[in-house]
Amino acid sequence: GKQLHILVVDDNKTNQVIAQSFLKSFGYTSQVAENGLVALETYESKKVSFDAILMDVMMPVMDGITATKHIREGELKEKRSRIPIIALTAGGDASLKDECLEQGMNDILYKPFKKAELYSVLQKIVEA
């Protein structure tokens, strides 16, 4: 498979460690942002190019849905291709899933997710 570089956005240290260790086991590299604002700044700086973003929904400073909205607006303005964004959420709330997808997220994973679930959602997106 392709070597991917993933931006992991989560304010919880444990969740960051788990996500990064899963990604490493797939042979992928990753970088962490602790909230939506940091994620937005990291992505917009274009210093590093990412293949996908794992975006926690509930975070302080800027939540994942707001960050996604800003990312999508920026891509549109600059006519850049859309980076795959996968929502990470603890709630199995159907209305939340709709909102995530409406704001331009590609898919959703419910925490705690299994390694295989993360792998399959990333495969589905990068091969699309």
mmCIF file of C-alpha atoms in Angstrom:
data_model
loop_
_atom_site.group_PDB
_atom_site.id
_atom_site.type_symbol
_atom_site.label_atom_id
_atom_site.label_comp_id
_atom_site.label_asym_id
_atom_site.label_seq_id
_atom_site.Cartn_x
_atom_site.Cartn_y
_atom_site.Cartn_z
ATOM 1 C CA GLY A 1 0.000 0.000 0.000
ATOM 2 C CA LYS A 2 0.809 3.665 -0.214
ATOM 3 C CA GLN A 3 2.721 5.387 2.585
ATOM 4 C CA LEU A 4 0.344 7.956 4.059
ATOM 5 C CA HIS A 5 1.007 10.973 6.231
ATOM 6 C CA ILE A 6 -1.934 11.669 8.548
ATOM 7 C CA LEU A 7 -2.817 14.666 10.694
ATOM 8 C CA VAL A 8 -4.277 13.442 14.005
ATOM 9 C CA VAL A 9 -6.425 16.094 15.681
ATOM 10 C CA ASP A 10 -7.435 15.292 19.262
ATOM 11 C CA ASP A 11 -7.154 17.141 22.569
ATOM 12 C CA ASN A 12 -6.815 13.899 24.522
ATOM 13 C CA LYS A 13 -3.246 12.658 24.948
ATOM 14 C CA THR A 14 -4.278 8.989 25.248
ATOM 15 C CA ASN A 15 -6.347 9.181 22.055
ATOM 16 C CA GLN A 16 -3.401 10.776 20.238
ATOM 17 C CA VAL A 17 -1.087 7.963 21.331
ATOM 18 C CA ILE A 18 -3.560 5.231 20.321
ATOM 19 C CA ALA A 19 -4.259 6.770 16.901
ATOM 20 C CA GLN A 20 -0.562 7.294 16.209
ATOM 21 C CA SER A 21 0.371 3.749 17.231
ATOM 22 C CA PHE A 22 -2.383 2.321 14.979
ATOM 23 C CA LEU A 23 -1.145 4.455 12.063
ATOM 24 C CA LYS A 24 2.456 3.442 12.698
ATOM 25 C CA SER A 25 1.463 -0.231 12.618
ATOM 26 C CA PHE A 26 0.056 0.343 9.087
ATOM 27 C CA GLY A 27 3.385 1.859 8.065
ATOM 28 C CA TYR A 28 1.909 5.372 8.027
ATOM 29 C CA THR A 29 3.447 8.499 9.518
ATOM 30 C CA SER A 30 1.486 11.068 11.485
ATOM 31 C CA GLN A 31 1.568 14.411 13.215
ATOM 32 C CA VAL A 32 -0.608 15.618 16.097
ATOM 33 C CA ALA A 33 -2.614 18.823 16.526
ATOM 34 C CA GLU A 34 -4.290 19.329 19.909
ATOM 35 C CA ASN A 35 -7.357 21.234 18.680
ATOM 36 C CA GLY A 36 -9.135 22.421 15.560
ATOM 37 C CA LEU A 37 -7.353 25.763 15.442
ATOM 38 C CA VAL A 38 -3.897 24.163 15.556
ATOM 39 C CA ALA A 39 -5.056 21.683 12.893
ATOM 40 C CA LEU A 40 -6.269 24.486 10.660
ATOM 41 C CA GLU A 41 -3.012 26.428 11.062
ATOM 42 C CA THR A 42 -0.915 23.299 10.445
ATOM 43 C CA TYR A 43 -2.885 22.419 7.312
ATOM 44 C CA GLU A 44 -3.045 25.961 5.921
ATOM 45 C CA SER A 45 0.688 26.558 6.457
ATOM 46 C CA LYS A 46 1.299 23.957 3.708
ATOM 47 C CA LYS A 47 4.710 23.181 5.261
ATOM 48 C CA VAL A 48 3.735 19.536 5.291
ATOM 49 C CA SER A 49 1.416 17.740 2.940
ATOM 50 C CA PHE A 50 -1.088 15.343 4.507
ATOM 51 C CA ASP A 51 -3.055 12.532 2.875
ATOM 52 C CA ALA A 52 -5.912 12.613 5.380
ATOM 53 C CA ILE A 53 -7.034 14.167 8.660
ATOM 54 C CA LEU A 54 -8.458 12.304 11.662
ATOM 55 C CA MET A 55 -10.569 15.013 13.292
ATOM 56 C CA ASP A 56 -11.974 14.718 16.796
ATOM 57 C CA VAL A 57 -15.363 16.447 16.960
ATOM 58 C CA MET A 58 -15.447 17.761 20.535
ATOM 59 C CA MET A 59 -12.388 19.883 21.359
ATOM 60 C CA PRO A 60 -11.654 23.123 23.218
ATOM 61 C CA VAL A 61 -10.630 26.314 21.352
ATOM 62 C CA MET A 62 -12.051 25.097 18.024
ATOM 63 C CA ASP A 63 -14.143 21.969 17.505
ATOM 64 C CA GLY A 64 -13.700 19.565 14.628
ATOM 65 C CA ILE A 65 -16.781 20.604 12.685
ATOM 66 C CA THR A 66 -15.760 24.283 12.700
ATOM 67 C CA ALA A 67 -12.196 23.385 11.682
ATOM 68 C CA THR A 68 -13.508 21.232 8.821
ATOM 69 C CA LYS A 69 -15.729 24.071 7.619
ATOM 70 C CA HIS A 70 -12.738 26.423 7.497
ATOM 71 C CA ILE A 71 -10.584 23.838 5.708
ATOM 72 C CA ARG A 72 -13.284 23.254 3.072
ATOM 73 C CA GLU A 73 -13.755 27.002 2.533
ATOM 74 C CA GLY A 74 -10.006 27.456 2.064
ATOM 75 C CA GLU A 75 -9.794 24.592 -0.433
ATOM 76 C CA LEU A 76 -12.662 26.025 -2.420
ATOM 77 C CA LYS A 77 -11.129 29.486 -2.500
ATOM 78 C CA GLU A 78 -7.743 28.189 -3.603
ATOM 79 C CA LYS A 79 -9.221 25.513 -5.881
ATOM 80 C CA ARG A 80 -7.250 22.841 -4.033
ATOM 81 C CA SER A 81 -8.339 19.220 -4.005
ATOM 82 C CA ARG A 82 -10.303 18.178 -0.930
ATOM 83 C CA ILE A 83 -8.301 16.388 1.744
ATOM 84 C CA PRO A 84 -10.161 13.400 3.230
ATOM 85 C CA ILE A 85 -11.357 14.230 6.756
ATOM 86 C CA ILE A 86 -12.546 11.486 9.099
ATOM 87 C CA ALA A 87 -14.561 12.531 12.133
ATOM 88 C CA LEU A 88 -13.732 10.897 15.466
ATOM 89 C CA THR A 89 -16.544 10.952 17.972
ATOM 90 C CA ALA A 90 -17.538 9.241 21.180
ATOM 91 C CA GLY A 91 -21.245 9.783 20.629
ATOM 92 C CA GLY A 92 -23.255 7.462 18.439
ATOM 93 C CA ASP A 93 -25.590 10.360 17.727
ATOM 94 C CA ALA A 94 -27.153 10.123 14.247
ATOM 95 C CA SER A 95 -27.742 13.882 13.970
ATOM 96 C CA LEU A 96 -24.068 14.462 14.704
ATOM 97 C CA LYS A 97 -23.090 12.141 11.868
ATOM 98 C CA ASP A 98 -25.341 14.114 9.497
ATOM 99 C CA GLU A 99 -23.785 17.368 10.637
ATOM 100 C CA CYS A 100 -20.260 16.021 10.151
ATOM 101 C CA LEU A 101 -21.042 14.899 6.618
ATOM 102 C CA GLU A 102 -22.879 18.146 5.824
ATOM 103 C CA GLN A 103 -19.839 20.172 6.842
ATOM 104 C CA GLY A 104 -17.683 18.231 4.420
ATOM 105 C CA MET A 105 -16.246 15.387 6.457
ATOM 106 C CA ASN A 106 -15.857 12.179 4.441
ATOM 107 C CA ASP A 107 -16.547 9.581 7.074
ATOM 108 C CA ILE A 108 -16.987 9.028 10.794
ATOM 109 C CA LEU A 109 -15.405 6.682 13.335
ATOM 110 C CA TYR A 110 -16.868 6.080 16.778
ATOM 111 C CA LYS A 111 -14.448 5.967 19.706
ATOM 112 C CA PRO A 112 -13.103 3.665 20.911
ATOM 113 C CA PHE A 113 -12.474 2.389 17.386
ATOM 114 C CA LYS A 114 -10.594 -0.770 16.539
ATOM 115 C CA LYS A 115 -7.412 -0.797 14.528
ATOM 116 C CA ALA A 116 -9.142 -2.638 11.676
ATOM 117 C CA GLU A 117 -11.900 -0.011 11.517
ATOM 118 C CA LEU A 118 -9.373 2.798 11.161
ATOM 119 C CA TYR A 119 -7.495 0.867 8.504
ATOM 120 C CA SER A 120 -10.547 0.159 6.404
ATOM 121 C CA VAL A 121 -11.857 3.730 6.549
ATOM 122 C CA LEU A 122 -8.452 5.064 5.439
ATOM 123 C CA GLN A 123 -8.148 2.495 2.652
ATOM 124 C CA LYS A 124 -11.609 3.347 1.383
ATOM 125 C CA ILE A 125 -10.751 7.032 1.268
ATOM 126 C CA VAL A 126 -7.249 6.935 -0.191
ATOM 127 C CA GLU A 127 -8.222 4.546 -2.928
ATOM 128 C CA ALA A 128 -11.279 6.597 -3.892
#
